[in-house]
Tab-separated table of C-alpha atoms and ligand atoms in Angstrom:
chain	number	residue	atom	x	y	z
A	202	MET	CA	9.609	2.663	-43.427
A	203	THR	CA	12.241	4.649	-41.816
A	204	VAL	CA	13.131	3.897	-37.974
A	205	ARG	CA	11.759	7.513	-37.124
A	206	ARG	CA	8.315	6.810	-38.801
A	207	ALA	CA	8.132	3.186	-37.186
A	208	ALA	CA	8.992	4.740	-33.812
A	209	ARG	CA	6.159	7.276	-34.202
A	210	ARG	CA	3.700	4.700	-35.513
A	211	PHE	CA	4.291	2.305	-32.591
A	212	ALA	CA	4.767	4.945	-29.826
A	213	TRP	CA	1.364	4.254	-28.501
A	214	LEU	CA	2.363	0.783	-27.531
A	215	LEU	CA	4.605	2.272	-24.791
A	216	THR	CA	1.817	4.583	-23.385
A	217	PRO	CA	0.250	1.865	-21.014
A	218	LEU	CA	3.826	1.056	-19.712
A	219	CYS	CA	4.570	4.740	-18.925
A	220	ALA	CA	1.161	5.324	-17.291
A	221	GLY	CA	2.102	2.914	-14.655
A	222	CYS	CA	4.950	5.177	-13.495
A	223	GLU	CA	2.813	7.985	-12.088
A	224	GLY	CA	0.027	8.352	-9.668
A	225	ILE	CA	-0.470	7.922	-5.839
A	226	GLN	CA	0.664	4.383	-5.828
A	227	SER	CA	3.801	4.373	-7.966
A	228	ALA	CA	7.191	3.086	-6.745
A	229	LEU	CA	8.856	5.229	-9.540
A	230	GLN	CA	7.552	8.452	-7.915
A	231	PRO	CA	9.070	8.191	-4.394
A	232	ALA	CA	7.994	10.612	-1.693
A	233	GLY	CA	10.304	9.528	1.183
A	234	PRO	CA	13.864	8.304	1.845
A	235	SER	CA	13.154	4.568	1.869
A	236	ALA	CA	11.249	4.677	-1.401
A	237	ARG	CA	13.874	6.865	-3.032
A	238	GLU	CA	16.597	4.434	-2.291
A	239	ILE	CA	14.339	1.556	-3.635
A	240	ALA	CA	13.714	3.575	-6.740
A	241	ALA	CA	17.422	4.234	-7.215
A	242	LEU	CA	18.055	0.418	-6.966
A	243	TRP	CA	15.261	-0.175	-9.423
A	244	TRP	CA	16.565	2.332	-12.024
A	245	SER	CA	20.189	0.949	-11.705
A	246	MET	CA	18.877	-2.698	-12.167
A	247	ALA	CA	16.765	-1.592	-15.165
A	248	ALA	CA	19.809	0.281	-16.717
A	249	GLY	CA	22.032	-2.784	-16.158
A	250	SER	CA	19.215	-5.256	-17.498
A	251	ALA	CA	18.959	-2.982	-20.626
A	252	VAL	CA	22.740	-3.105	-21.294
A	253	ILE	CA	22.734	-6.938	-20.856
A	254	LEU	CA	19.775	-7.250	-23.018
A	255	MET	CA	21.329	-5.219	-25.852
A	256	LEU	CA	24.477	-7.201	-25.524
A	257	VAL	CA	22.548	-10.520	-25.879
A	258	VAL	CA	20.425	-9.142	-28.894
A	259	ALA	CA	23.757	-7.917	-30.508
A	260	LEU	CA	25.313	-11.419	-30.037
A	261	LEU	CA	22.063	-12.943	-31.426
A	262	PHE	CA	22.274	-10.747	-34.601
A	263	TYR	CA	25.904	-11.552	-34.967
A	264	ALA	CA	25.175	-15.311	-34.734
A	265	VAL	CA	22.310	-15.100	-37.235
A	266	PHE	CA	23.817	-12.556	-39.791
A	267	SER	CA	27.672	-12.850	-39.663
A	268	ARG	CA	29.504	-14.858	-42.213
A	269	PRO	CA	30.310	-18.273	-40.941
A	270	GLN	CA	34.114	-17.774	-41.576
A	271	ARG	CA	34.154	-14.772	-39.234
A	272	ARG	CA	32.014	-16.500	-36.667
A	273	HIS	CA	34.383	-19.407	-36.499
A	274	GLY	CA	37.282	-16.947	-35.818
A	275	ARG	CA	39.444	-17.300	-32.712
A	276	ARG	CA	37.940	-14.192	-30.836
A	277	LEU	CA	34.469	-15.505	-30.136
A	278	THR	CA	34.976	-19.252	-29.272
A	279	PRO	CA	32.272	-21.216	-27.311
A	280	THR	CA	34.729	-21.483	-24.400
A	281	ARG	CA	35.239	-17.802	-24.328
A	282	LEU	CA	31.526	-17.128	-24.380
A	283	ILE	CA	30.899	-19.285	-21.537
A	284	VAL	CA	33.818	-18.033	-19.403
A	285	TYR	CA	33.096	-14.251	-20.083
A	286	GLY	CA	29.358	-14.379	-20.520
A	287	GLY	CA	28.378	-17.123	-18.083
A	288	ILE	CA	30.981	-16.631	-15.253
A	289	VAL	CA	32.916	-13.280	-15.439
A	290	LEU	CA	29.839	-10.960	-16.351
A	291	PRO	CA	27.534	-12.355	-13.644
A	292	VAL	CA	30.274	-12.207	-10.974
A	293	ILE	CA	30.872	-8.471	-11.822
A	294	VAL	CA	27.157	-7.667	-12.028
A	295	LEU	CA	26.129	-9.484	-8.764
A	296	SER	CA	29.240	-8.138	-6.951
A	297	ILE	CA	27.861	-4.656	-7.452
A	298	LEU	CA	24.128	-5.366	-7.115
A	299	VAL	CA	24.117	-7.637	-4.042
A	300	PRO	CA	25.916	-5.143	-1.608
A	301	PHE	CA	23.957	-2.279	-3.032
A	302	ASN	CA	20.789	-4.382	-2.310
A	303	ILE	CA	21.966	-5.171	1.280
A	304	TRP	CA	22.837	-1.509	1.922
A	305	VAL	CA	19.274	-0.375	0.666
A	306	ALA	CA	17.559	-3.066	2.870
A	307	ALA	CA	19.596	-2.146	6.003
A	308	GLY	CA	18.599	1.483	5.568
A	309	ILE	CA	14.948	0.696	5.215
A	310	SER	CA	14.765	-1.156	8.414
A	311	ALA	CA	17.323	0.865	10.401
A	312	PRO	CA	16.784	0.907	14.299
A	313	ARG	CA	14.459	3.399	15.638
A	314	ALA	CA	15.596	6.815	16.725
A	315	ALA	CA	14.612	7.950	20.136
A	316	ASP	CA	11.893	10.446	18.760
A	317	THR	CA	10.419	7.995	16.336
A	318	LEU	CA	6.657	7.594	16.275
A	319	THR	CA	5.500	3.977	16.477
A	320	VAL	CA	2.208	2.675	14.899
A	321	ARG	CA	0.892	-0.822	15.021
A	322	VAL	CA	-0.592	-2.141	11.806
A	323	HIS	CA	-2.709	-5.328	12.233
A	324	GLY	CA	-3.558	-7.121	8.993
A	325	ARG	CA	-7.174	-8.596	8.832
A	326	GLN	CA	-9.224	-10.209	6.021
A	327	TRP	CA	-9.510	-7.725	4.418
A	328	TRP	CA	-8.796	-4.475	6.231
A	329	TRP	CA	-6.103	-2.738	8.296
A	330	GLN	CA	-6.400	-2.170	12.030
A	331	ILE	CA	-4.211	0.786	12.896
A	332	GLU	CA	-3.287	1.234	16.588
A	333	TYR	CA	-1.681	4.398	17.976
A	334	ASP	CA	-0.357	4.328	21.599
A	335	ASP	CA	2.005	6.884	23.068
A	336	GLY	CA	2.023	5.052	26.459
A	337	THR	CA	0.009	7.602	28.297
A	338	PRO	CA	-3.278	6.494	30.008
A	339	ASN	CA	-5.541	8.045	27.255
A	340	GLY	CA	-2.950	7.832	24.521
A	341	ARG	CA	-4.168	4.704	22.856
A	342	PHE	CA	-6.819	4.446	20.143
A	343	ASP	CA	-7.667	2.350	17.101
A	344	THR	CA	-8.543	3.505	13.716
A	345	ALA	CA	-8.710	1.614	10.345
A	346	ASN	CA	-7.385	1.733	6.856
A	347	GLU	CA	-5.655	5.048	7.356
A	348	ILE	CA	-2.230	6.003	8.829
A	349	TYR	CA	-1.665	9.693	9.726
A	350	LEU	CA	1.885	10.815	10.110
A	351	PRO	CA	3.684	14.114	10.326
A	352	VAL	CA	5.761	15.245	7.331
A	353	GLY	CA	9.532	14.565	7.891
A	354	ALA	CA	9.114	12.310	10.783
A	355	ARG	CA	10.555	8.718	10.759
A	356	VAL	CA	7.571	6.517	11.561
A	357	GLU	CA	7.998	2.834	12.740
A	358	LEU	CA	5.364	0.481	11.734
A	359	LEU	CA	5.054	-2.657	13.666
A	360	LEU	CA	3.275	-5.165	11.533
A	361	THR	CA	1.300	-8.087	12.711
A	362	THR	CA	-1.586	-10.253	11.388
A	363	ALA	CA	-4.736	-11.698	12.977
A	364	ASP	CA	-5.363	-14.425	10.404
A	365	VAL	CA	-3.297	-15.119	7.247
A	366	ILE	CA	-0.258	-13.697	5.559
A	367	HIS	CA	-0.798	-10.323	4.340
A	368	SER	CA	1.859	-7.882	2.853
A	369	LEU	CA	2.022	-4.145	3.402
A	370	TRP	CA	3.110	-2.110	0.412
A	371	ILE	CA	2.960	1.737	0.252
A	372	PRO	CA	4.996	2.151	-2.943
A	373	ARG	CA	5.687	5.972	-2.639
A	374	LEU	CA	6.931	5.638	0.905
A	375	ALA	CA	8.617	2.284	1.402
A	376	GLY	CA	9.220	-1.339	0.315
A	377	LYS	CA	6.933	-4.226	0.710
A	378	ILE	CA	6.933	-6.348	3.851
A	379	ASP	CA	4.971	-9.314	4.899
A	380	MET	CA	2.757	-9.654	7.932
A	381	ILE	CA	3.164	-13.079	9.238
A	382	PRO	CA	1.155	-14.915	11.888
A	383	GLY	CA	3.138	-15.067	15.121
A	384	ARG	CA	5.798	-12.520	14.146
A	385	THR	CA	6.136	-8.808	14.381
A	386	ASN	CA	7.825	-7.215	11.344
A	387	ARG	CA	9.092	-3.683	11.248
A	388	LEU	CA	8.936	-1.047	8.469
A	389	MET	CA	10.175	2.531	8.629
A	390	ILE	CA	8.332	5.096	6.630
A	391	GLU	CA	8.722	8.785	6.117
A	392	ALA	CA	7.094	11.339	3.882
A	393	ASP	CA	8.965	14.352	2.416
A	394	GLU	CA	5.865	16.399	1.708
A	395	PRO	CA	2.163	16.548	2.685
A	396	GLY	CA	-0.087	14.244	0.721
A	397	ILE	CA	-2.063	11.045	0.548
A	398	PHE	CA	-0.263	7.949	-0.562
A	399	ARG	CA	-2.106	4.778	-1.413
A	400	GLY	CA	-1.017	1.327	-0.218
A	401	GLN	CA	-2.105	-2.141	-0.933
A	402	CYS	CA	-1.987	-5.607	0.431
A	403	ALA	CA	0.532	-7.262	-1.796
A	404	GLU	CA	0.123	-10.827	-0.781
A	405	PHE	CA	-2.795	-12.955	-1.996
A	406	CYS	CA	-4.802	-13.389	1.353
A	407	GLY	CA	-8.213	-14.736	0.284
A	408	LEU	CA	-11.364	-13.939	-1.713
A	409	SER	CA	-11.192	-10.089	-1.321
A	410	HIS	CA	-7.388	-9.566	-1.270
A	411	ALA	CA	-7.653	-7.118	-4.149
A	412	LYS	CA	-9.931	-4.996	-2.048
A	413	MET	CA	-7.564	-4.406	0.789
A	414	ALA	CA	-6.103	-1.100	0.376
A	415	LEU	CA	-5.042	1.735	2.769
A	416	HIS	CA	-4.168	5.452	2.722
A	417	VAL	CA	-1.188	7.014	4.315
A	418	VAL	CA	-1.947	10.853	5.101
A	419	ALA	CA	1.086	13.024	5.584
A	420	VAL	CA	0.233	16.336	7.274
A	421	GLU	CA	2.299	19.094	8.974
A	422	ALA	CA	3.200	18.620	12.574
A	423	ASP	CA	0.468	20.863	14.053
A	424	GLU	CA	-2.256	19.368	11.931
A	425	PHE	CA	-1.041	15.834	13.011
A	426	GLN	CA	-1.330	16.949	16.794
A	427	ALA	CA	-4.838	18.212	16.260
A	428	TRP	CA	-5.712	14.920	14.427
A	429	LEU	CA	-4.241	12.956	17.380
A	430	GLU	CA	-6.331	15.056	19.811
A	431	ARG	CA	-9.581	14.265	17.840
A	432	GLN	CA	-8.858	10.582	17.543
A	433	ARG	CA	-8.251	10.193	21.262
A	434	ALA	CA	-11.427	11.953	22.152
A	435	ASP	CA	-14.746	10.041	22.479
A	436	ALA	CA	-17.366	10.278	19.713
A	437	LEU	CA	-19.463	13.474	19.834
A	438	PRO	CA	-23.336	12.991	20.474
A	439	PRO	CA	-25.186	12.888	17.244
A	440	ALA	CA	-26.190	16.377	15.910
A	441	THR	CA	-29.140	15.947	13.691
A	442	ASP	CA	-32.450	14.035	13.825
A	443	PRO	CA	-31.508	11.425	11.132
A	444	ALA	CA	-28.284	10.854	13.127
A	445	ARG	CA	-29.994	10.550	16.443
A	446	ASP	CA	-32.344	8.002	14.916
A	447	GLY	CA	-29.429	6.268	13.446
A	448	ALA	CA	-27.684	6.151	16.770
A	449	ALA	CA	-30.681	4.438	18.294
A	450	LEU	CA	-30.891	2.004	15.347
A	451	PHE	CA	-27.190	1.248	15.648
A	452	ASP	CA	-27.826	0.184	19.261
A	453	THR	CA	-31.077	-1.847	18.605
A	454	ASN	CA	-29.570	-3.773	15.580
A	455	GLY	CA	-26.642	-4.840	17.620
A	456	CYS	CA	-23.877	-3.156	15.562
A	457	GLY	CA	-22.051	-2.614	18.837
A	458	LEU	CA	-21.453	-6.312	19.249
A	459	CYS	CA	-18.872	-6.055	16.486
A	460	HIS	CA	-17.903	-2.401	16.317
A	461	THR	CA	-16.605	0.074	18.945
A	462	VAL	CA	-17.777	3.657	19.062
A	463	ARG	CA	-16.182	5.148	22.159
A	464	GLY	CA	-18.582	7.361	24.190
A	465	HIS	CA	-21.702	5.667	22.674
A	466	GLY	CA	-21.482	2.324	24.644
A	467	ALA	CA	-20.409	0.106	21.678
A	468	TRP	CA	-17.421	-1.877	22.432
A	469	GLY	CA	-17.182	-4.667	19.780
A	470	VAL	CA	-13.796	-5.701	18.511
A	471	VAL	CA	-14.719	-7.924	15.519
A	472	GLY	CA	-14.982	-5.187	12.997
A	473	PRO	CA	-13.252	-1.774	12.453
A	474	ASP	CA	-13.389	0.870	15.382
A	475	LEU	CA	-16.082	3.428	14.062
A	476	THR	CA	-15.543	6.119	16.746
A	477	HIS	CA	-14.409	8.640	14.070
A	478	VAL	CA	-15.312	6.688	10.848
A	479	GLY	CA	-16.961	9.721	9.363
A	480	GLY	CA	-13.687	11.569	9.166
A	481	ARG	CA	-11.897	8.748	7.309
A	482	LEU	CA	-11.271	9.106	3.514
A	483	THR	CA	-12.837	5.763	2.597
A	484	ILE	CA	-14.795	2.789	4.060
A	485	GLY	CA	-14.215	-0.901	3.254
A	486	ALA	CA	-10.569	-0.441	3.095
A	487	GLY	CA	-10.097	1.901	0.097
A	488	LEU	CA	-13.251	0.727	-1.359
A	489	LEU	CA	-15.841	3.666	-1.268
A	490	THR	CA	-15.441	7.223	-0.147
A	491	THR	CA	-17.160	7.925	3.108
A	492	THR	CA	-20.501	9.361	2.313
A	493	PRO	CA	-23.910	8.696	4.034
A	494	ASP	CA	-25.089	6.981	0.787
A	495	HIS	CA	-22.039	4.790	0.622
A	496	LEU	CA	-22.200	3.813	4.301
A	497	ALA	CA	-26.003	2.865	3.726
A	498	ALA	CA	-24.972	0.739	0.750
A	499	TRP	CA	-22.306	-0.886	2.540
A	500	ILE	CA	-24.530	-1.950	5.343
A	501	ALA	CA	-27.068	-3.548	2.875
A	502	HIS	CA	-24.651	-4.858	0.182
A	503	ASN	CA	-21.352	-5.429	1.754
A	504	GLU	CA	-21.234	-9.044	0.702
A	505	VAL	CA	-21.440	-7.870	-3.040
A	506	LEU	CA	-19.057	-5.031	-2.577
A	507	LYS	CA	-16.451	-7.210	-0.726
A	508	PRO	CA	-17.229	-10.976	-1.071
A	509	GLY	CA	-16.386	-13.100	1.991
A	510	ASN	CA	-16.024	-10.315	4.611
A	511	LEU	CA	-17.194	-11.066	8.109
A	512	MET	CA	-19.979	-8.519	8.341
A	513	PRO	CA	-23.491	-9.834	7.646
A	514	ALA	CA	-25.246	-8.152	4.781
A	515	TYR	CA	-28.345	-6.367	6.243
A	516	VAL	CA	-30.446	-6.573	2.962
A	517	ASP	CA	-33.646	-6.787	5.004
A	518	LEU	CA	-33.224	-3.338	6.672
A	519	ASP	CA	-35.675	-0.904	5.175
A	520	ARG	CA	-34.326	2.182	3.273
A	521	GLU	CA	-35.088	4.728	6.136
A	522	THR	CA	-33.211	2.641	8.551
A	523	ARG	CA	-30.145	2.467	6.321
A	524	ILE	CA	-30.263	6.196	5.525
A	525	ALA	CA	-30.413	7.002	9.304
A	526	LEU	CA	-27.483	4.582	10.091
A	527	GLY	CA	-25.544	6.303	7.212
A	528	ALA	CA	-26.215	9.742	8.658
A	529	TYR	CA	-25.243	8.640	12.111
A	530	LEU	CA	-22.019	7.037	11.049
A	531	GLU	CA	-21.004	9.844	8.696
A	532	GLY	CA	-21.428	12.236	11.621
A	533	LEU	CA	-18.772	10.421	13.661
A	534	ARG	CA	-15.874	12.578	12.887
B	617	LIG	CU1	-4.350	-9.060	2.686
B	617	LIG	CU2	-3.863	-9.593	0.418
């Protein structure tokens, strides 16, 4: 078999590897300055590793296939191999990589500029509490599992946790950083273009760790201002009959003990703020798209969908009640 035919025959083996390089959550498709620097670091390390791997394989072949008389010549003595391969080469490689790494890391967490937007991200088992606060009397609000930001703005994320160690990773925008109890960590993110960028908790944090995702939505500045205005406002009254029924059922079933719906008299702080839940991309931290059916399914079967989460599963609620609650919540935009 020629080399070309062999390459063609086994090319499919590389497909799964290449498939990981694209998509809304790939560090190799950077969409912001921090992510670009990290990708450059990654490519330079991958290239360096490839060169070193080829060198080692060449030496291996040389050791196996060369004639013993040649191998025992004076050029490639064991002492030289240890000195050049074990000391000189690592010193050269690390002397380049370590400063490059420090330079990239310093850029990623550079001090905030005067006009930087600050967003607090609070890790919880297993969702993200997102807090915007511009310091004005009505400028503070909570949302969940979704960070909106204007394109081209450097956004400072202040990262804390309510329970265990989580780790925020939005591969297309920035590096990964832990959320540690008792500490506030900082991460700068910036998006070059409008789009939706998926992020993920990157530190095992309990049973449903794998179901702890979030989305960063980058929009133009005017659209961002409009979004801020909508989020600051209280929830509108329910507009349809099923939604009005759902609002009453939300009240009588005690949902407001755990959830906030500003303007509707619900002030619970255990679960996500639901004031504008209907306008979010997903529920359950990236688990399901926000539709009335999914909301109804979540209310009854959240324990199956996200094992171990704090919300009780309301399996005993009848179908009409769940549908009305779904209609009410989906209308909160
Ligand atoms: Cu939070 Cu893993």
